[in-house]
Coordinates of C-alpha atoms in Angstrom, one line a residue:
X1 CA 154.5 87.1 237.9
X2 CA 151.3 85.3 238.9
X3 CA 150.3 81.7 237.9
X4 CA 150.3 82.4 234.0
X5 CA 153.3 79.8 233.7
X6 CA 150.6 76.9 234.3
X7 CA 149.1 77.3 231.2
X8 CA 152.3 76.8 228.7
X9 CA 153.6 74.1 231.2
X10 CA 150.2 72.2 231.0
X11 CA 150.4 72.7 227.2
X12 CA 153.9 71.3 227.1
X13 CA 153.0 68.1 229.1
X14 CA 150.0 67.6 226.9
X15 CA 151.8 67.7 223.8
X16 CA 154.6 65.4 225.2
X17 CA 151.9 62.9 226.1
X18 CA 150.5 63.1 222.7
X19 CA 153.9 62.6 221.1
X20 CA 154.9 59.8 223.3
X21 CA 151.5 58.0 222.9
X22 CA 152.1 58.2 219.1
X23 CA 155.7 57.1 219.3
X24 CA 154.5 54.1 221.5
X25 CA 152.5 52.7 218.7
X26 CA 155.6 52.2 216.4
X27 CA 158.2 54.8 215.1
X28 CA 158.9 52.8 211.8
X29 CA 156.5 54.9 209.8
X30 CA 158.0 58.0 208.3
X31 CA 154.6 59.9 209.1
X32 CA 155.0 58.8 212.7
X33 CA 158.5 60.0 213.2
X34 CA 157.8 63.4 211.5
X35 CA 154.7 63.9 213.6
X36 CA 156.9 63.2 216.6
X37 CA 159.4 65.5 215.5
X38 CA 156.5 68.2 214.9
X39 CA 155.4 67.7 218.5
X40 CA 158.8 68.2 219.8
X41 CA 159.1 71.6 218.5
X42 CA 155.8 72.4 219.9
X43 CA 156.8 71.1 223.4
X44 CA 159.9 73.5 223.2
X45 CA 157.8 76.4 222.1
X46 CA 155.5 75.7 225.1
X47 CA 158.7 75.5 227.3
X48 CA 160.0 79.1 225.9
X49 CA 156.5 80.5 226.9
X50 CA 156.8 78.9 230.5
X51 CA 160.2 80.3 231.0
X52 CA 159.4 83.8 230.2
X53 CA 156.3 83.5 232.5
X54 CA 157.8 81.5 235.4
X55 CA 161.3 83.2 236.0
X56 CA 161.2 86.6 237.7
X57 CA 164.9 87.5 237.1
X58 CA 165.4 88.8 233.6
X59 CA 168.8 87.4 232.9
X60 CA 167.5 83.7 234.1
X61 CA 164.3 84.2 232.1
X62 CA 166.2 85.3 229.0
X63 CA 168.8 82.2 229.2
X64 CA 166.1 79.4 229.2
X65 CA 163.8 81.2 226.7
X66 CA 166.6 81.5 224.1
X67 CA 167.4 77.9 224.7
X68 CA 163.9 76.6 224.3
X69 CA 163.4 79.1 221.5
X70 CA 164.9 76.7 218.9
X71 CA 161.6 74.9 218.9
X72 CA 159.6 77.7 217.7
X73 CA 162.0 78.3 215.0
X74 CA 162.1 74.8 213.8
X75 CA 158.4 74.4 214.1
X76 CA 157.2 75.7 210.7
X77 CA 159.4 73.4 208.5
X78 CA 158.3 70.5 210.8
X79 CA 154.6 71.0 210.6
X80 CA 155.0 71.5 206.7
X81 CA 157.1 68.2 206.4
X82 CA 154.6 66.2 208.8
X83 CA 151.6 67.6 206.7
X84 CA 153.4 66.5 203.5
X85 CA 153.8 63.0 204.8
X86 CA 150.3 62.6 206.1
X87 CA 148.7 63.8 203.0
X88 CA 151.1 61.5 201.0
X89 CA 152.7 64.2 198.7
X90 CA 155.9 62.3 197.0
X91 CA 156.6 64.9 194.2
X92 CA 160.4 65.6 194.5
X93 CA 159.6 69.6 194.3
X94 CA 157.7 69.4 197.7
X95 CA 160.2 67.3 199.7
X96 CA 162.9 70.0 198.6
X97 CA 160.7 72.6 199.7
X98 CA 160.5 70.4 203.2
X99 CA 164.2 70.0 203.5
X100 CA 165.0 73.8 202.4
X101 CA 162.8 74.7 205.4
X102 CA 164.7 72.2 207.7
X103 CA 167.8 73.8 206.6
X104 CA 166.7 77.3 207.0
X105 CA 165.2 76.7 210.3
X106 CA 168.3 75.0 211.7
X107 CA 170.4 77.9 210.6
X108 CA 168.0 80.3 212.2
X109 CA 168.1 78.2 215.5
X110 CA 171.7 78.2 215.9
X111 CA 171.9 82.1 215.0
X112 CA 169.1 82.6 217.8
X113 CA 171.3 81.0 220.6
X114 CA 173.5 84.0 220.3
X115 CA 172.2 86.8 222.6
X116 CA 170.6 89.7 221.1
X117 CA 170.0 88.4 217.5
X118 CA 166.4 87.1 217.0
X119 CA 165.3 88.8 220.2
X120 CA 166.9 92.1 221.5
X121 CA 165.8 91.9 225.3
X122 CA 162.9 91.1 227.3
X123 CA 159.9 93.6 228.4
X124 CA 157.8 93.0 231.6
X125 CA 154.2 92.5 230.8
X126 CA 151.4 91.6 233.3
X127 CA 151.6 87.9 232.6
X128 CA 155.7 87.6 232.4
X129 CA 158.4 88.6 230.3
X130 CA 157.9 88.9 226.6
X131 CA 160.5 89.3 223.9
X132 CA 161.3 92.4 222.0
X133 CA 161.9 91.2 218.4
X134 CA 164.9 92.2 216.5
X135 CA 165.1 92.9 212.6
X136 CA 165.7 89.4 212.2
X137 CA 162.6 88.3 213.9
X138 CA 160.7 89.6 211.0
X139 CA 162.6 87.1 208.7
X140 CA 161.3 84.2 211.1
X141 CA 157.8 85.5 211.1
X142 CA 158.1 85.7 207.1
X143 CA 159.2 82.0 207.0
X144 CA 156.8 81.0 209.4
X145 CA 153.9 82.3 207.7
X146 CA 155.1 81.1 204.3
X147 CA 155.4 77.3 205.4
X148 CA 152.1 77.6 207.0
X149 CA 150.4 78.8 203.8
X150 CA 152.4 76.0 201.9
X151 CA 151.0 73.4 204.6
X152 CA 147.5 74.7 204.0
X153 CA 147.8 74.6 200.1
X154 CA 149.1 71.0 200.0
X155 CA 146.0 70.0 202.4
X156 CA 143.6 71.7 200.1
X157 CA 145.0 70.1 196.8
X158 CA 144.9 66.7 198.5
X159 CA 141.1 67.3 199.7
X160 CA 140.3 68.0 196.1
X161 CA 142.0 64.8 194.9
X162 CA 142.2 62.4 197.9
X163 CA 143.6 59.1 197.5
X164 CA 140.9 57.6 199.6
X165 CA 137.5 58.4 201.4
X166 CA 139.6 57.9 204.7
X167 CA 142.1 60.5 203.8
X168 CA 139.4 63.2 203.0
X169 CA 138.3 62.8 206.6
X170 CA 141.8 63.1 207.7
X171 CA 142.1 66.5 205.8
X172 CA 138.9 67.7 207.2
X173 CA 140.1 67.2 210.7
X174 CA 143.1 68.9 209.7
X175 CA 141.3 71.9 208.6
X176 CA 139.1 71.8 211.6
X177 CA 142.3 71.8 213.8
X178 CA 143.9 74.6 212.0
X179 CA 140.7 76.9 212.7
X180 CA 141.8 76.6 216.3
X181 CA 145.5 76.5 215.7
X182 CA 145.8 79.6 213.5
X183 CA 144.0 82.4 215.5
X184 CA 145.4 81.0 218.6
X185 CA 149.1 81.2 217.3
X186 CA 148.6 84.6 215.9
X187 CA 147.9 86.0 219.3
X188 CA 151.6 85.1 220.4
X189 CA 152.9 87.1 217.3
X190 CA 150.8 90.2 218.2
X191 CA 152.1 90.3 221.6
X192 CA 155.5 90.4 220.4
X193 CA 154.6 93.4 218.4
X194 CA 153.2 95.2 221.1
X195 CA 149.6 94.5 220.9
X196 CA 148.3 93.7 224.4
X197 CA 146.2 90.7 223.9
X198 CA 147.0 87.3 226.1
X199 CA 148.9 84.8 224.0
X200 CA 146.6 81.5 223.5
X201 CA 148.7 79.7 221.0
X202 CA 149.9 77.2 223.7
X203 CA 146.2 76.0 224.0
X204 CA 145.7 76.2 220.2
X205 CA 148.6 73.6 219.6
X206 CA 147.3 71.2 221.9
X207 CA 144.1 70.9 220.0
X208 CA 146.1 70.8 216.5
X209 CA 148.4 68.1 217.9
X210 CA 145.5 66.0 219.4
X211 CA 143.3 66.4 216.2
X212 CA 146.3 65.2 214.0
X213 CA 147.2 62.3 216.4
X214 CA 143.7 61.0 216.2
X215 CA 143.7 61.5 212.3
X216 CA 146.7 59.2 212.1
X217 CA 145.8 56.6 214.5
X218 CA 142.0 56.0 213.8
X219 CA 141.1 53.5 210.8
X220 CA 137.5 54.6 211.3
X221 CA 136.4 58.2 212.0
X222 CA 133.6 59.6 213.9
X223 CA 131.5 62.4 211.9
X224 CA 133.1 65.4 211.6
X225 CA 130.2 67.4 213.0
X226 CA 130.4 65.0 216.1
X227 CA 134.1 66.0 216.6
X228 CA 133.2 69.7 216.0
X229 CA 130.4 70.0 218.3
X230 CA 132.0 67.9 221.0
X231 CA 135.3 69.8 221.1
X232 CA 133.7 73.3 220.9
X233 CA 130.9 72.6 223.4
X234 CA 133.5 70.9 226.0
X235 CA 135.9 74.1 225.5
X236 CA 133.1 76.5 226.1
X237 CA 131.7 74.4 229.1
X238 CA 135.4 74.4 230.6
X239 CA 135.9 77.9 230.0
X240 CA 132.6 79.0 231.4
X241 CA 133.1 77.0 234.4
X242 CA 136.8 77.4 235.4
X243 CA 137.7 80.7 234.0
X244 CA 135.7 82.6 236.8
X245 CA 137.0 80.1 239.5
X246 CA 140.6 80.7 238.1
X247 CA 140.4 84.5 238.6
X248 CA 138.9 84.1 242.1
X249 CA 141.4 81.6 243.1
X250 CA 144.2 83.9 241.9
X251 CA 142.7 86.7 243.7
X252 CA 142.3 84.7 246.8
X253 CA 145.8 83.6 246.6
X254 CA 147.1 87.0 246.2
X255 CA 145.4 88.2 249.4
X256 CA 146.0 85.3 251.8
X257 CA 148.5 82.8 249.9
X258 CA 150.7 81.1 252.4
X259 CA 148.9 82.7 255.2
X260 CA 146.1 80.5 255.0
X261 CA 147.0 77.5 253.1
X262 CA 143.8 75.5 254.3
X263 CA 141.5 78.2 253.0
X264 CA 143.4 78.1 249.6
X265 CA 143.4 74.2 249.7
X266 CA 139.7 73.7 250.5
X267 CA 138.7 76.4 248.2
X268 CA 140.6 74.6 245.2
X269 CA 139.2 71.3 246.2
X270 CA 135.8 72.7 246.1
X271 CA 136.2 74.4 242.7
X272 CA 137.4 71.0 241.3
X273 CA 134.4 69.3 242.4
X274 CA 132.0 72.0 241.0
X275 CA 133.9 72.0 237.8
X276 CA 133.5 68.1 237.5
X277 CA 129.9 68.4 238.1
X278 CA 129.3 71.5 236.1
X279 CA 131.2 71.0 233.0
X280 CA 129.6 67.8 231.7
X281 CA 126.0 69.3 232.5
X282 CA 127.0 72.4 230.5
X283 CA 128.5 70.5 227.6
X284 CA 125.4 68.7 226.9
X285 CA 123.4 71.8 227.0
X286 CA 125.9 73.7 224.7
X287 CA 126.5 70.8 222.4
X288 CA 122.7 70.7 221.5
X289 CA 123.1 74.5 220.6
X290 CA 126.3 74.4 218.9
X291 CA 124.6 71.2 216.7
X292 CA 121.7 73.3 216.0
X293 CA 123.6 76.4 215.0
X294 CA 126.5 75.2 213.0
X295 CA 124.8 71.7 211.5
X296 CA 121.1 72.6 211.3
X297 CA 120.4 70.4 208.6
X298 CA 122.4 67.2 210.4
X299 CA 120.5 67.9 213.5
X300 CA 117.1 68.0 211.9
X301 CA 117.5 64.6 210.4
X302 CA 119.2 63.1 213.3
X303 CA 116.6 64.4 215.7
X304 CA 114.1 62.7 213.1
X305 CA 115.8 59.4 213.4
X306 CA 115.7 59.7 217.2
X307 CA 111.9 60.1 217.3
X308 CA 111.5 57.2 214.4
X309 CA 113.5 55.0 216.6
X310 CA 111.3 55.6 219.6
X311 CA 108.1 55.2 217.7
X312 CA 109.5 51.9 216.0
X313 CA 109.7 50.2 219.3
X314 CA 106.0 50.3 220.0
X315 CA 105.1 48.7 216.5
X316 CA 104.2 44.9 216.8
X317 CA 103.2 44.2 213.1
X318 CA 106.1 43.5 211.0
X319 CA 104.8 44.9 207.8
X320 CA 103.6 48.2 209.4
X321 CA 107.2 48.4 211.2
X322 CA 109.1 47.8 207.6
X323 CA 106.5 50.4 205.9
X324 CA 107.1 53.0 208.7
X325 CA 111.0 52.4 208.5
X326 CA 111.2 52.8 204.7
X327 CA 109.0 55.9 204.3
X328 CA 110.6 57.7 207.1
X329 CA 114.0 56.7 206.1
X330 CA 113.2 58.0 202.4
X331 CA 111.8 61.2 204.0
X332 CA 114.5 61.9 206.4
X333 CA 117.5 61.1 204.0
X334 CA 115.9 63.0 201.2
X335 CA 116.1 60.2 198.7
X336 CA 113.9 59.2 195.8
X337 CA 113.4 55.9 197.2
X338 CA 114.4 53.1 200.0
X339 CA 114.6 49.6 199.7
X340 CA 114.3 47.5 202.7
X341 CA 115.3 43.9 202.7
X342 CA 114.4 41.2 205.3
X343 CA 116.2 37.7 205.9
X344 CA 114.0 34.6 206.1
X345 CA 115.4 33.0 209.3
X346 CA 113.7 29.8 208.5
X347 CA 114.9 28.9 205.2
X348 CA 118.0 31.2 205.6
X349 CA 118.0 32.1 202.1
X350 CA 119.2 35.4 200.5
X351 CA 117.5 38.3 201.9
X352 CA 114.6 39.4 199.7
X353 CA 113.2 42.9 199.0
X354 CA 110.3 43.6 201.4
X355 CA 109.3 46.7 200.3
X356 CA 110.5 49.9 198.2
X357 CA 109.3 53.3 199.6
X358 CA 107.9 55.5 199.1

């Protein structure tokens, strides 16, 4: 079955650490409890995929998968409930929809524990076992899609009428996380229905929970374009650096394995060292390209601000410095005028206007 089980296992551990770190900050808030519950369902989902990839015996893989499958069945309602609390929707109708989803998911989870109900059997794939869905699985798919659409709908409604500027930034992060999670999660469903594409939902849900955790705990936010370009550039750099090495290591292990432990161990250490050096270097290069491609306007004015900062350090005359600062800021920020105020350190009086530019 290879080493494909490492991906879902790593995702389960990452989600567990994210959930524990949020819980450690305090469990009194309903938002925190809902987030931890959502994270728990995703941990179980990842363990479900891990069991299918890890166990070579079909009966053993089916038993553990059926046990952990309760997580993915409960996940749609958990995601919706967590989203509902984070965006602060208190209407009774939405709360009823959330509890109805939990009740339906719980009933479906209990039914799924019975063999051959949600999943008829397991079929071998190149990366492990994968479930062959029953007719009931279509009901679960419809339920999952419905609550995903509802989650997006309430986020969009709150984004159009936020309770605060901070909440608008939170929701921007939610949508950015969804850009990663939704396509990745769909690859898992496509595989269930016989489309031979490697399931990437495990990686997507780690990005999802990580971004939501950041949105919950941060009182001040980084610019969204910084988050986007940092995450995208890191993923591209990590994938470019580690994917070829991963395939090479898998090939090396299949050829030599236990017969050459020193060779495999030395190669693994070398790959780790190269990745540690290569990933940051590639990320800096890719980040600039991503910034130019996705946020061209912001990249332009930030580049001009950096040039302005470099030029100002060489100006010794105070009036010239203030004039250059005001004119350049008005031009870079595309505003009609920029007022520059200076404080008189001798009299310690209120700051007075030094100039209005342009």
